[in-house]
mmCIF file with all atom_site columns, C-alpha atoms and ligand atoms in Angstrom:
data_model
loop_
_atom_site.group_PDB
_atom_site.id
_atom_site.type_symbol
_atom_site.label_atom_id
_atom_site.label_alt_id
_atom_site.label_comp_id
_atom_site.label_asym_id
_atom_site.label_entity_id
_atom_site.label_seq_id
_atom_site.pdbx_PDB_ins_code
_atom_site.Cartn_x
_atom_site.Cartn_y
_atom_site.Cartn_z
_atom_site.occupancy
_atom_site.B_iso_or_equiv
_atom_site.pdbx_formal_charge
_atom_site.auth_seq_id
_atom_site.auth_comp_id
_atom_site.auth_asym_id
_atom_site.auth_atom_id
_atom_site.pdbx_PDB_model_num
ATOM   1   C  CA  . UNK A 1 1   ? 9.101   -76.379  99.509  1.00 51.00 ? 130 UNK A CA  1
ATOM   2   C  CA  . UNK A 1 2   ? 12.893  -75.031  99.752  1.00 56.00 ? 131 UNK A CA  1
ATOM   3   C  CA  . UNK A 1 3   ? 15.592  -75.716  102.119 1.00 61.00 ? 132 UNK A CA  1
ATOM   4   C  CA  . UNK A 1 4   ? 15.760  -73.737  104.995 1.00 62.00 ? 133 UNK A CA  1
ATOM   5   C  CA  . UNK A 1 5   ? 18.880  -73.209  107.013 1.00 66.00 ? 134 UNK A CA  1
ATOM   6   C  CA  . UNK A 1 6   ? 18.852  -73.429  110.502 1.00 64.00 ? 135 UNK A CA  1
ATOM   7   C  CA  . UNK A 1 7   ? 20.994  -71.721  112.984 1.00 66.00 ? 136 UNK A CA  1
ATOM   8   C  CA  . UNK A 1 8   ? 21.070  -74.566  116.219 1.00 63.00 ? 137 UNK A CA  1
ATOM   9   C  CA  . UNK A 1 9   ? 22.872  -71.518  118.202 1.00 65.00 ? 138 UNK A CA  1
ATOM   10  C  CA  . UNK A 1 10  ? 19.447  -68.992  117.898 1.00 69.00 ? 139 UNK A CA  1
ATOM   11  C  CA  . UNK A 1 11  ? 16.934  -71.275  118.301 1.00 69.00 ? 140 UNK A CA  1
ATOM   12  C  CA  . UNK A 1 12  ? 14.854  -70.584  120.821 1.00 72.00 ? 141 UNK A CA  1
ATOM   13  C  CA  . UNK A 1 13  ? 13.998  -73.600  123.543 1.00 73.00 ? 142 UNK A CA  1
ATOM   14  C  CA  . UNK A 1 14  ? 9.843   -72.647  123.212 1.00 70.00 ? 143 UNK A CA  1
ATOM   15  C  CA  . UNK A 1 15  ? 10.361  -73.246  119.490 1.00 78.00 ? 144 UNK A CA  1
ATOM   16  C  CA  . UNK A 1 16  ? 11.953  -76.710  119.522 1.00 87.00 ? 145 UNK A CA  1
ATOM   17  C  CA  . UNK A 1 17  ? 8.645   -78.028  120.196 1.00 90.00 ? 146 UNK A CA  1
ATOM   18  C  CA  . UNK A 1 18  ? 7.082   -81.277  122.554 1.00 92.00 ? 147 UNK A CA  1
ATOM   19  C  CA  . UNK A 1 19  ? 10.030  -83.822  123.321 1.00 94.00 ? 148 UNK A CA  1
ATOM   20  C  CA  . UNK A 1 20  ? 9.469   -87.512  123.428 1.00 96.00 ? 149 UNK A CA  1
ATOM   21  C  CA  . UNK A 1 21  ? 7.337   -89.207  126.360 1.00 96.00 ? 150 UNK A CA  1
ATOM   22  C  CA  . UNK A 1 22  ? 8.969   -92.025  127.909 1.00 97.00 ? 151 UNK A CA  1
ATOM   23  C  CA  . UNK A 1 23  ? 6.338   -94.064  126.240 1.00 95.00 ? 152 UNK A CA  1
ATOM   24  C  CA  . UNK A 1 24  ? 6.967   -93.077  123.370 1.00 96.00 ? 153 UNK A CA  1
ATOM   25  C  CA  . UNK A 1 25  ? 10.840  -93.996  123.649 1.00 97.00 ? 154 UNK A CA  1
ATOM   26  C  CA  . UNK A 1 26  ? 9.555   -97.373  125.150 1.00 96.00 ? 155 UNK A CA  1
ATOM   27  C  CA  . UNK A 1 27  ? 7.367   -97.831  122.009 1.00 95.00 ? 156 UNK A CA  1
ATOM   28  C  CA  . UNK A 1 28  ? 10.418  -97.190  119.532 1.00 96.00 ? 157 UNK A CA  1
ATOM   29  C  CA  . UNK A 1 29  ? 12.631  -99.512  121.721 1.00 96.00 ? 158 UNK A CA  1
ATOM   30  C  CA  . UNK A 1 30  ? 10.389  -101.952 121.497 1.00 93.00 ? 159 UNK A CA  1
ATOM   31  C  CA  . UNK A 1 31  ? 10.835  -102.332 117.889 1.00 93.00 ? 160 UNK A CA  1
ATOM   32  C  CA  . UNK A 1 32  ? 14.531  -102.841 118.091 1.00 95.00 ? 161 UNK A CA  1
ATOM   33  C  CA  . UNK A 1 33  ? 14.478  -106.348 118.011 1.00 94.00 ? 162 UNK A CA  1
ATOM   34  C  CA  . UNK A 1 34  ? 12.541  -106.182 114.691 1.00 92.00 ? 163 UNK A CA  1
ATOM   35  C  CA  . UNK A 1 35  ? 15.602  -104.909 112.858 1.00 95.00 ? 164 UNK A CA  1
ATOM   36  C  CA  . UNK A 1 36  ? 19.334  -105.601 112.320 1.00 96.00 ? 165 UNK A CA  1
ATOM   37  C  CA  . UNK A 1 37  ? 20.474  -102.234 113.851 1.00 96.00 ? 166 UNK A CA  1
ATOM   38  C  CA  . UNK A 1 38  ? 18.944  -99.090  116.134 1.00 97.00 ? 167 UNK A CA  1
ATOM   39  C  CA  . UNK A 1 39  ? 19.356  -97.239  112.645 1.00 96.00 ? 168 UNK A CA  1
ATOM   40  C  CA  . UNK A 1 40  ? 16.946  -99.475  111.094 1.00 97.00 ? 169 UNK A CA  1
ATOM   41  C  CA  . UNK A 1 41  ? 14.242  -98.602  112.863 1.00 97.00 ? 170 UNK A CA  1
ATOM   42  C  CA  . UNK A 1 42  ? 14.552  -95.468  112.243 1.00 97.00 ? 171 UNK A CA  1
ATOM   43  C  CA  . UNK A 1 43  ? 11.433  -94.739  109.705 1.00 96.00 ? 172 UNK A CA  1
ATOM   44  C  CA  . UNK A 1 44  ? 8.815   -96.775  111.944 1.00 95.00 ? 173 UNK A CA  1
ATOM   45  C  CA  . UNK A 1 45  ? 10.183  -94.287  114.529 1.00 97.00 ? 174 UNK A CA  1
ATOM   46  C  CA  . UNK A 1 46  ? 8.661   -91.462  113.194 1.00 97.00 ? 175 UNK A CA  1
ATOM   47  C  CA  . UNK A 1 47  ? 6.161   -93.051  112.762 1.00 94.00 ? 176 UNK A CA  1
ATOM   48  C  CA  . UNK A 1 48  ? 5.687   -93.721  115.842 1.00 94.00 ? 177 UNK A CA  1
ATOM   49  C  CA  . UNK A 1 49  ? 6.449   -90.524  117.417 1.00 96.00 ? 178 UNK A CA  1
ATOM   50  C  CA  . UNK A 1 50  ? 4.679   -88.822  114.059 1.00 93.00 ? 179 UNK A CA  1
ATOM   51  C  CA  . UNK A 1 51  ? 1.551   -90.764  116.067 1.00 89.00 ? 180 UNK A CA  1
ATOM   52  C  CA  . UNK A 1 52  ? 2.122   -90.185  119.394 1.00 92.00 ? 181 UNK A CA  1
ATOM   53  C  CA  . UNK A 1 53  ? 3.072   -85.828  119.028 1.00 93.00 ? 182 UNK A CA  1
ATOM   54  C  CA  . UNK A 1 54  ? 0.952   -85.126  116.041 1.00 90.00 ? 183 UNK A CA  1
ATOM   55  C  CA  . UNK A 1 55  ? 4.386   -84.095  114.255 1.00 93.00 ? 184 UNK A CA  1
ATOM   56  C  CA  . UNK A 1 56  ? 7.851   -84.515  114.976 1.00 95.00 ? 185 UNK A CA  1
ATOM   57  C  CA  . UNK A 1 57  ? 9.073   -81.329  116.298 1.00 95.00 ? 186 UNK A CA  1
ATOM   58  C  CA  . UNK A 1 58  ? 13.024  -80.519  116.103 1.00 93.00 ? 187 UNK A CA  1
ATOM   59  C  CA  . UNK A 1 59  ? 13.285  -81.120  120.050 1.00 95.00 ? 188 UNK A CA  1
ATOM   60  C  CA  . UNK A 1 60  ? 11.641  -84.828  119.170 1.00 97.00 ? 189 UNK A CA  1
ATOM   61  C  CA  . UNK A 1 61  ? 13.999  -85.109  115.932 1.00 96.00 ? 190 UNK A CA  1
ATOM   62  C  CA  . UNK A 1 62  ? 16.802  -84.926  118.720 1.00 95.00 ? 191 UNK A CA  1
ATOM   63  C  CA  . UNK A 1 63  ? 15.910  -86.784  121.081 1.00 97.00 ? 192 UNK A CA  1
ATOM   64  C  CA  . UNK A 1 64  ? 15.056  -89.687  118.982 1.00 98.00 ? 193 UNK A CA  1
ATOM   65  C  CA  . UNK A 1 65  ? 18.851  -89.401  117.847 1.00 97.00 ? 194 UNK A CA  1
ATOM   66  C  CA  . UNK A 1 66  ? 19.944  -90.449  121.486 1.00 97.00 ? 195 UNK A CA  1
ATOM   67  C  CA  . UNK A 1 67  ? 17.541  -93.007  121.628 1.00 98.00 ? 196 UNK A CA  1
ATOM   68  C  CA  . UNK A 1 68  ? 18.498  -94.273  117.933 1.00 98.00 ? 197 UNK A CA  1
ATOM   69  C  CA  . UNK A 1 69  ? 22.233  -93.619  118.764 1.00 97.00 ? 198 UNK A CA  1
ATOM   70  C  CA  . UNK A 1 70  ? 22.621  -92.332  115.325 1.00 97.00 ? 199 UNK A CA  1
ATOM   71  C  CA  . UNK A 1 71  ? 23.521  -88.645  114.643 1.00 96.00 ? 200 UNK A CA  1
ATOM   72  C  CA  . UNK A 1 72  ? 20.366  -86.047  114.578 1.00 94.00 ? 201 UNK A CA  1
ATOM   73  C  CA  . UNK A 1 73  ? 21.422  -85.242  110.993 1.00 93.00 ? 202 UNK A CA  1
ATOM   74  C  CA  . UNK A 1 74  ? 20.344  -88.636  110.021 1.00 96.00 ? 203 UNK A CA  1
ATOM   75  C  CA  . UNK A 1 75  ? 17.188  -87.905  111.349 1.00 97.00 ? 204 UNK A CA  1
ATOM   76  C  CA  . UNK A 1 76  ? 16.304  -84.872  110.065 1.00 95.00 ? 205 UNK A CA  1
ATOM   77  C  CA  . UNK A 1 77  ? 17.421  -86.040  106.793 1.00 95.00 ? 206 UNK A CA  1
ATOM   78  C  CA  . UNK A 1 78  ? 14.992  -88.691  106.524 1.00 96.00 ? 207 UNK A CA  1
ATOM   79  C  CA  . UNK A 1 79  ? 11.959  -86.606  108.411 1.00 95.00 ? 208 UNK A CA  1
ATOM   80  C  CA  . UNK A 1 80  ? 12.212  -84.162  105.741 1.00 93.00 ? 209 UNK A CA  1
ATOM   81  C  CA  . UNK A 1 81  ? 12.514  -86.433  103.075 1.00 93.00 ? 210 UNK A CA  1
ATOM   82  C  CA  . UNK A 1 82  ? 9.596   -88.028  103.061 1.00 91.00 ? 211 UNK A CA  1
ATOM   83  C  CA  . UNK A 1 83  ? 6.354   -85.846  102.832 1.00 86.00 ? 212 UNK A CA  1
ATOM   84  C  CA  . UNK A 1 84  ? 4.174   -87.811  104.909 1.00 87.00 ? 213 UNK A CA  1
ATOM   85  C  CA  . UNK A 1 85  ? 6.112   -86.364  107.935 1.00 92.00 ? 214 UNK A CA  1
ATOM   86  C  CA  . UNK A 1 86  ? 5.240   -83.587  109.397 1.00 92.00 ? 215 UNK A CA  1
ATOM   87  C  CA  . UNK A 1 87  ? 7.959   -80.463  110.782 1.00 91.00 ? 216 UNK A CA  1
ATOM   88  C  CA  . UNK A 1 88  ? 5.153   -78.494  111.753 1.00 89.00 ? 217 UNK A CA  1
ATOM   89  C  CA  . UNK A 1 89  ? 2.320   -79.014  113.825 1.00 89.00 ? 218 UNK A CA  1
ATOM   90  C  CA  . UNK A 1 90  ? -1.011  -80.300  111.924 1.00 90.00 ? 219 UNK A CA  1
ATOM   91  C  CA  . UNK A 1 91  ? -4.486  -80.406  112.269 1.00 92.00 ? 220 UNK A CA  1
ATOM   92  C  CA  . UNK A 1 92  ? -6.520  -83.014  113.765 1.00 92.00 ? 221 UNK A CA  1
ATOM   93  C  CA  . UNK A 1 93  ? -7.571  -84.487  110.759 1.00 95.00 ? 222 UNK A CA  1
ATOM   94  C  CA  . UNK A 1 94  ? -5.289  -84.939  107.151 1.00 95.00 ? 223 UNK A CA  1
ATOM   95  C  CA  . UNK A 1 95  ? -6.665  -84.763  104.269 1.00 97.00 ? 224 UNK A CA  1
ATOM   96  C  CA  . UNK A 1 96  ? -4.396  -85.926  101.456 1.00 97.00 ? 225 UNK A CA  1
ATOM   97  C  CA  . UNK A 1 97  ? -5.844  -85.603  97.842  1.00 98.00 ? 226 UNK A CA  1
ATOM   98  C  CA  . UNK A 1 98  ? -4.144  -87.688  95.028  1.00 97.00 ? 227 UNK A CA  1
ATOM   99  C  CA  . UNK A 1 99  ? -2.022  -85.398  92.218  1.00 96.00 ? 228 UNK A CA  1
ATOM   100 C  CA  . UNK A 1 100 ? -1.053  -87.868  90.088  1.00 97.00 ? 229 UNK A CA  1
ATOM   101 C  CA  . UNK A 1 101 ? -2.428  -88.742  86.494  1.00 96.00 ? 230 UNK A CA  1
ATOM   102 C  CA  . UNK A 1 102 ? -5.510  -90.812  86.915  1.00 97.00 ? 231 UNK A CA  1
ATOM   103 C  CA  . UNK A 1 103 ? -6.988  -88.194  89.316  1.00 97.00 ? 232 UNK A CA  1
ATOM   104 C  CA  . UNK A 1 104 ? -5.583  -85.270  87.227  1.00 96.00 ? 233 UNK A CA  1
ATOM   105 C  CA  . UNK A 1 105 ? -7.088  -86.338  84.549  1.00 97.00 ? 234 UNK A CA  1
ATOM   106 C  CA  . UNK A 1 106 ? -10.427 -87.365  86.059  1.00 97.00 ? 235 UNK A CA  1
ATOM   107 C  CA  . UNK A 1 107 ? -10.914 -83.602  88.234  1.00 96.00 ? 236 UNK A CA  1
ATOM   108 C  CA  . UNK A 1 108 ? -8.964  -84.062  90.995  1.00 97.00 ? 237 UNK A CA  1
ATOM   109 C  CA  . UNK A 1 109 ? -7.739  -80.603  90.436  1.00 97.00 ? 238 UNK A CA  1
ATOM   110 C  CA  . UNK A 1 110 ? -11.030 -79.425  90.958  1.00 97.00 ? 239 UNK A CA  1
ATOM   111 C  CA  . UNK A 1 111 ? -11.358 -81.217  93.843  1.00 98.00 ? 240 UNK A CA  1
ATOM   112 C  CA  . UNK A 1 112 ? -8.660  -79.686  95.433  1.00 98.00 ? 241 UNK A CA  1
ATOM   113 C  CA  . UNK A 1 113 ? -10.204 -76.233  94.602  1.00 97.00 ? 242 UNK A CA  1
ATOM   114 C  CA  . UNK A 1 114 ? -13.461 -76.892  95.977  1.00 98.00 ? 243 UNK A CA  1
ATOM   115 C  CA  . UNK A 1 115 ? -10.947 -78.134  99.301  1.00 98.00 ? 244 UNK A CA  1
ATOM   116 C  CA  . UNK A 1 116 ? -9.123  -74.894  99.635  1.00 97.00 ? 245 UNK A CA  1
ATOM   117 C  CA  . UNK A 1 117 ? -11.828 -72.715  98.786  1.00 97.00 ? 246 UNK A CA  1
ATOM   118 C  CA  . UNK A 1 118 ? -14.250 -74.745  101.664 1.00 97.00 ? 247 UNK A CA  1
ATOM   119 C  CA  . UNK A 1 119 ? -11.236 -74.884  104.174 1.00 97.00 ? 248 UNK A CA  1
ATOM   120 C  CA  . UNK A 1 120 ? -9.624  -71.503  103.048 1.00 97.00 ? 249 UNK A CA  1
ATOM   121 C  CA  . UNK A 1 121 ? -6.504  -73.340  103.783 1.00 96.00 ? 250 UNK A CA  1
ATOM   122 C  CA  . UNK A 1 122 ? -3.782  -74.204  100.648 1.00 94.00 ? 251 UNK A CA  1
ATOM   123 C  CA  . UNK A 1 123 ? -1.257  -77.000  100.437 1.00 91.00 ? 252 UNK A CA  1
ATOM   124 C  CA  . UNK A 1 124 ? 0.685   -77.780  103.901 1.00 86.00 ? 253 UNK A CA  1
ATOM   125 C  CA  . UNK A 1 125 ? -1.694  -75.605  105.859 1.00 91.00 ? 254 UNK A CA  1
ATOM   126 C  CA  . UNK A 1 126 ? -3.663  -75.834  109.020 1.00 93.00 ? 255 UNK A CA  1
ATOM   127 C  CA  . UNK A 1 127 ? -7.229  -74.593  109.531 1.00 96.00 ? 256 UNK A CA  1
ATOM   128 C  CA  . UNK A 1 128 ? -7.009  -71.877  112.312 1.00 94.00 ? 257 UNK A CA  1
ATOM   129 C  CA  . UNK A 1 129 ? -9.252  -74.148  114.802 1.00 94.00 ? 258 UNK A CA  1
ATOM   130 C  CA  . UNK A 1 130 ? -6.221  -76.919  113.678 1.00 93.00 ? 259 UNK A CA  1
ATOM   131 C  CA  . UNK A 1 131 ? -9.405  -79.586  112.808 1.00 95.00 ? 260 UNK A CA  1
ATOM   132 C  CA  . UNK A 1 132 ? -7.957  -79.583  108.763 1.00 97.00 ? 261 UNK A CA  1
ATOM   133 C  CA  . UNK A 1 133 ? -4.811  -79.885  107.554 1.00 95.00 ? 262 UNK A CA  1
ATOM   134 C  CA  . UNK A 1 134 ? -4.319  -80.308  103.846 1.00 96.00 ? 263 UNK A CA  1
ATOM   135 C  CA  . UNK A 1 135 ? -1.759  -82.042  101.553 1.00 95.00 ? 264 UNK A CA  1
ATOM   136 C  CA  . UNK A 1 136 ? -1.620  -83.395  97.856  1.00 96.00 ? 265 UNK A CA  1
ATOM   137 C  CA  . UNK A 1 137 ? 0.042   -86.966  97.536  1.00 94.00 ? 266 UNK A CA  1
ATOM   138 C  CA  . UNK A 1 138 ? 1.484   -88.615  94.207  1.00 94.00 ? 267 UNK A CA  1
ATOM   139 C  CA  . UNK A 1 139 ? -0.341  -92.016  93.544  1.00 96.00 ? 268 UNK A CA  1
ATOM   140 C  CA  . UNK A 1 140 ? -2.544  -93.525  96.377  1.00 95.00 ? 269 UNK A CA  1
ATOM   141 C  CA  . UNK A 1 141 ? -3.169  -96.673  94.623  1.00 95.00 ? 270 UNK A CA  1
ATOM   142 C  CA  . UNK A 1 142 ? -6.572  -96.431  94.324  1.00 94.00 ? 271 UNK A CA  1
ATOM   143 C  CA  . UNK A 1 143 ? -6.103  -95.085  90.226  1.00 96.00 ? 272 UNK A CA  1
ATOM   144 C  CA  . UNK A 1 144 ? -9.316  -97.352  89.173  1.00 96.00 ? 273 UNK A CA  1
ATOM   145 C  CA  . UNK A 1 145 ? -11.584 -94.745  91.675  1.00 96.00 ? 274 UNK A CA  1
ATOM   146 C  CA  . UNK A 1 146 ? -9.853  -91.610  91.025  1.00 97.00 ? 275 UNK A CA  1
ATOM   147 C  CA  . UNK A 1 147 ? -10.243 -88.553  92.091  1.00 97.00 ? 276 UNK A CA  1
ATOM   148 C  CA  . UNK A 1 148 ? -9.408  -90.276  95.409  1.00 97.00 ? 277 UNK A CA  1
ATOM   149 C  CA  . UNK A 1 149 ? -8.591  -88.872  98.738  1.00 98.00 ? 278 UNK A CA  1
ATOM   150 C  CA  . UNK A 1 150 ? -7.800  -90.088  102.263 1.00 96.00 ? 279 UNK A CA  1
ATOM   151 C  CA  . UNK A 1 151 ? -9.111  -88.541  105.329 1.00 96.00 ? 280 UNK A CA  1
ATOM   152 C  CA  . UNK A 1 152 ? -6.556  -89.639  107.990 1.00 90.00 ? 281 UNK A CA  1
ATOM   153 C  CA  . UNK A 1 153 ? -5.992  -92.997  106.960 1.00 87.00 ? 282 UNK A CA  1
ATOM   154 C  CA  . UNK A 1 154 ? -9.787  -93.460  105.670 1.00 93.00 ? 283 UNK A CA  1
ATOM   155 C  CA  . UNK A 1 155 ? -9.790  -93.776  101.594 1.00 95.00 ? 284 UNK A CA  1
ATOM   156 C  CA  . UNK A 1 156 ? -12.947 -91.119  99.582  1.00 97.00 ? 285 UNK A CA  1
ATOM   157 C  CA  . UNK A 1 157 ? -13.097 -92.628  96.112  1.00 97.00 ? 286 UNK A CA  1
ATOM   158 C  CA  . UNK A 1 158 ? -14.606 -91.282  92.916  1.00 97.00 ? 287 UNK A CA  1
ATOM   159 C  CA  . UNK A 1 159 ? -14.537 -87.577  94.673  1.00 97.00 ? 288 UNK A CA  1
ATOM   160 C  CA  . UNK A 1 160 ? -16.486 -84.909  93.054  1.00 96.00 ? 289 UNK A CA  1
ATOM   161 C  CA  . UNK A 1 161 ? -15.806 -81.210  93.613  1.00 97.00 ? 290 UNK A CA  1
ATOM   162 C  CA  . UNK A 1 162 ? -19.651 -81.364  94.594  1.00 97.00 ? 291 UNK A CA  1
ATOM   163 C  CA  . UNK A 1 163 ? -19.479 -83.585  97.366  1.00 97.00 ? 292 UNK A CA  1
ATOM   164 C  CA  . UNK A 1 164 ? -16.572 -81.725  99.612  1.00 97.00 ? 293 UNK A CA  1
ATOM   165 C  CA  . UNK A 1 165 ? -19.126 -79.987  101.087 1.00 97.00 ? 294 UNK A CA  1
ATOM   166 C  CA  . UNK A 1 166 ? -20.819 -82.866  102.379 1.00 97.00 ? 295 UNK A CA  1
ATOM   167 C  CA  . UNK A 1 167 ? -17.708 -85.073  103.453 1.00 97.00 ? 296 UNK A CA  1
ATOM   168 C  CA  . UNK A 1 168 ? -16.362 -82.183  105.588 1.00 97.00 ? 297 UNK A CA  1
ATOM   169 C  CA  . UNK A 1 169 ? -19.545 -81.552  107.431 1.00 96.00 ? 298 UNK A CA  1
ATOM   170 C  CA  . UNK A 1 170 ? -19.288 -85.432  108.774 1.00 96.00 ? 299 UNK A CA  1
ATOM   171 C  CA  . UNK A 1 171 ? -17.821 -85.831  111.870 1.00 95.00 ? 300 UNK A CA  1
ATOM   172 C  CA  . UNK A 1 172 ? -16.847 -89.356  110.753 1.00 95.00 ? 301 UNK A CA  1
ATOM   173 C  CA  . UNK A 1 173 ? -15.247 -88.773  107.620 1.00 96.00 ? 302 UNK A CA  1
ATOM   174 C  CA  . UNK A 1 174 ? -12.454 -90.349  108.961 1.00 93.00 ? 303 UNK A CA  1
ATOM   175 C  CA  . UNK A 1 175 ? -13.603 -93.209  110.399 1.00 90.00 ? 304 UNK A CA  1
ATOM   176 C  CA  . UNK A 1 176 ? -12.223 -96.796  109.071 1.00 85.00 ? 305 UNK A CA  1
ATOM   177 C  CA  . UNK A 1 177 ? -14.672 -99.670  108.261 1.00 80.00 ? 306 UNK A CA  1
ATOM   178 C  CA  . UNK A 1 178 ? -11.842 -102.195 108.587 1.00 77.00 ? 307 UNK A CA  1
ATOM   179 C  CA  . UNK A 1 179 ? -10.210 -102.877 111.145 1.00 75.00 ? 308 UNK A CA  1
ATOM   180 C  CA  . UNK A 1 180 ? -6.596  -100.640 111.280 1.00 71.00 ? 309 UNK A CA  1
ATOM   181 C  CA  . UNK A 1 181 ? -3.186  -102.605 110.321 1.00 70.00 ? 310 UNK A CA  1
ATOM   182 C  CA  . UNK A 1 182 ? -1.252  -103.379 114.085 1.00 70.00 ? 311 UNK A CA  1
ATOM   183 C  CA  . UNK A 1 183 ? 1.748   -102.671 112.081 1.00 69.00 ? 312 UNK A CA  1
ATOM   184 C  CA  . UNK A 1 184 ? 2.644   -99.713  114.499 1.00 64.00 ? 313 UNK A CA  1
ATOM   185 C  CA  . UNK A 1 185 ? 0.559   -101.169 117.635 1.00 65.00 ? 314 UNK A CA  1
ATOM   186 C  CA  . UNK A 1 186 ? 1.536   -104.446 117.947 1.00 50.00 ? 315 UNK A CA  1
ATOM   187 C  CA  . UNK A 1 187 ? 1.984   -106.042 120.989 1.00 45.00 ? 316 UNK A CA  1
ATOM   188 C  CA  . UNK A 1 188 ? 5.861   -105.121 122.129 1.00 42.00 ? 317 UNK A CA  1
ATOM   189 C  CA  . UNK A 1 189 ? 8.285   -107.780 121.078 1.00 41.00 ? 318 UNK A CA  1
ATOM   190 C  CA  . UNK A 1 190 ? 11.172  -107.892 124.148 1.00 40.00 ? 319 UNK A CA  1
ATOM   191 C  CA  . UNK A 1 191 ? 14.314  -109.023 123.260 1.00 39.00 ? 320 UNK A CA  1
ATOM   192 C  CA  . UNK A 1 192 ? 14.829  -112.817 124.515 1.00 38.00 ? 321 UNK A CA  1
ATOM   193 C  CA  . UNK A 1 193 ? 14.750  -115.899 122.520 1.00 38.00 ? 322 UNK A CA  1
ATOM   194 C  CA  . UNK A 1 194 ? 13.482  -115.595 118.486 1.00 37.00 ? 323 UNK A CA  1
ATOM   195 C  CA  . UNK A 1 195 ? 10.163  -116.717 117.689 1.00 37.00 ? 324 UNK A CA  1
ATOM   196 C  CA  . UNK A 1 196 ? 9.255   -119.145 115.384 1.00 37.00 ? 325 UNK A CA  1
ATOM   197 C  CA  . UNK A 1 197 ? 9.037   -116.928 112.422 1.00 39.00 ? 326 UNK A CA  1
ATOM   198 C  CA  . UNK A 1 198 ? 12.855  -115.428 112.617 1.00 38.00 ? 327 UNK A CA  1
ATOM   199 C  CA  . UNK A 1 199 ? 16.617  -116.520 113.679 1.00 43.00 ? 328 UNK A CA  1
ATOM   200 C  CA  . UNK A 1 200 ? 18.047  -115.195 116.441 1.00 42.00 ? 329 UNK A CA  1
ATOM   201 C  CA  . UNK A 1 201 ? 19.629  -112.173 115.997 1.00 41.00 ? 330 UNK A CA  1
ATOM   202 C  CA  . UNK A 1 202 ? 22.072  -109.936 117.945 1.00 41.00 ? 331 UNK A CA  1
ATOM   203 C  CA  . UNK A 1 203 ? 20.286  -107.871 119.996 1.00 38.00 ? 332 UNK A CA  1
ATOM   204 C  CA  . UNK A 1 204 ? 18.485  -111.468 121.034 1.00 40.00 ? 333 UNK A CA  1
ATOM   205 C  CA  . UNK A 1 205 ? 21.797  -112.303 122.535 1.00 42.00 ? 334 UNK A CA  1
ATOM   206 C  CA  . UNK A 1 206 ? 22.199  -109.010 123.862 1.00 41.00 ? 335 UNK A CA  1
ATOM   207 C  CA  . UNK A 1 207 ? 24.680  -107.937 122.066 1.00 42.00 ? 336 UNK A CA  1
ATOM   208 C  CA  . UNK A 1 208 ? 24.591  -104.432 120.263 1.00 41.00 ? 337 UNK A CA  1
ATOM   209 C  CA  . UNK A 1 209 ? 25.247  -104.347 116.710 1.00 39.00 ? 338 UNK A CA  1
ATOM   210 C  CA  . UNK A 1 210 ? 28.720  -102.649 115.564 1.00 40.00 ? 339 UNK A CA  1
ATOM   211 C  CA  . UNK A 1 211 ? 26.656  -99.935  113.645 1.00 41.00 ? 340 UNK A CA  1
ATOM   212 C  CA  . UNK A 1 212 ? 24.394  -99.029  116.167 1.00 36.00 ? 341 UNK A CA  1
ATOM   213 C  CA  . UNK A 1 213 ? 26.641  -97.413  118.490 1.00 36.00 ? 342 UNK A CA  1
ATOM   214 C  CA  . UNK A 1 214 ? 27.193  -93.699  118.360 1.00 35.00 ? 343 UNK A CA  1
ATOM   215 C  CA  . UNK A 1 215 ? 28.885  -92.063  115.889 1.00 31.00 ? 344 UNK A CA  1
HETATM 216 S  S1  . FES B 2 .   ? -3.520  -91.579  90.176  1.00 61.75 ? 224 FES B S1  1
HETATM 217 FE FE1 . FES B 2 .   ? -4.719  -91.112  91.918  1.00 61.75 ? 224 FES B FE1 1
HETATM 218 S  S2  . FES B 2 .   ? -4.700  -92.941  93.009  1.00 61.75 ? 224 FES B S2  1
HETATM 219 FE FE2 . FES B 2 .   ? -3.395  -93.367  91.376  1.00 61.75 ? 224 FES B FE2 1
#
């Protein structure tokens, strides 16, 4: 992928993309108290609205700046960083196929073949009815069943270039048999006094941080 240079002046409004429901902003809010600074929570942010939008468009990029109080630079900086973000809209479902050396080694590049020839799609694309996008990840963790792949956030071990065919033809390939981490849905922690697990911070008192005002 290269850097691409964008003109803020000739951008036009349509192609900003969806901006940020209010319960979205509410969600990313809520997670304030969680962290030392607005900044902070940054990352779970995208997260968040990476959930909530399907991608995080440059009109969401900004707009989670004002509600972050940071600068959208620092935003974009961090969006794009990270490949698990998406700048563009995606398909329905992910798939994301391990490149690294245990699945190398074992066929994953076959895999990933048998993937783009099936889906006629290559890296970072979107099927034209948006149901597939497609990605390859370094190390999922899962070395000792490699070729892995996840589906959305549901793991395919020991992946043969035979059995793509299969996988993509059920509708619940991406259905988890445990249950899915709360990390991101937890119940909304409100600023007021700390729970038993934490000190009090800051934003507990109500006061705002010196680095989370805007710069
Ligand atoms: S090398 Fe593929 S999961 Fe680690």
């Amino acid at each position: 992928m290269s850097w691409q240079t964008i003109d803020r002046k000739s951008v036009a409004d349509e192609t900003l993309g969806p901006g940020l429901s209010d319960a979205i902003k509410d969600k990313v809010r809520s997670f304030f108290p969680r962290y030392p600074s607005k900044r902070a929570a940054l990352i779970p942010a995208l997260h968040i609205v990476q959930d909530g939008l399907g991608y995080i468009s440059l009109r969401a990029m900004r707009e989670l700046a004002e509600v972050l109080e940071i600068p959208p630079s620092a935003v974009i900086d961090v969006a794009t960083f990270y490949t698990h973000f998406w700048t563009h809209p995606k398909g329905r479902k992910t798939i994301v196929l391990c490149r690294s050396l245990s699945c190398e080694l074992l066929g994953g590049k076959q895999v990933q073949e048998a993937i783009e020839r099936k889906l006629g799609i290559g890296e970072h694309e979107t099927t034209p009815d948006g149901e597939y996008s497609f990605m390859t990840e370094e190390c999922l963790a899962q070395c000792d069943h490699a070729p892995c792949m996840l589906i959305n956030e549901k793991l395919h071990k020991r992946v043969c270039p035979e059995d793509i065919e299969r996988i993509l033809a059920d509708p619940d390939n991406d259905r988890l048999d445990i249950p899915r981490s709360d990390l991101y849905d937890a119940p909304a922690r409100t600023a007021g006094p700390a729970t038993k697990d934490r000190e009090p911070t800051a934003v507990d008192a109500g006061e705002q941080p010196p680095d989370t005002k805007a710069t």
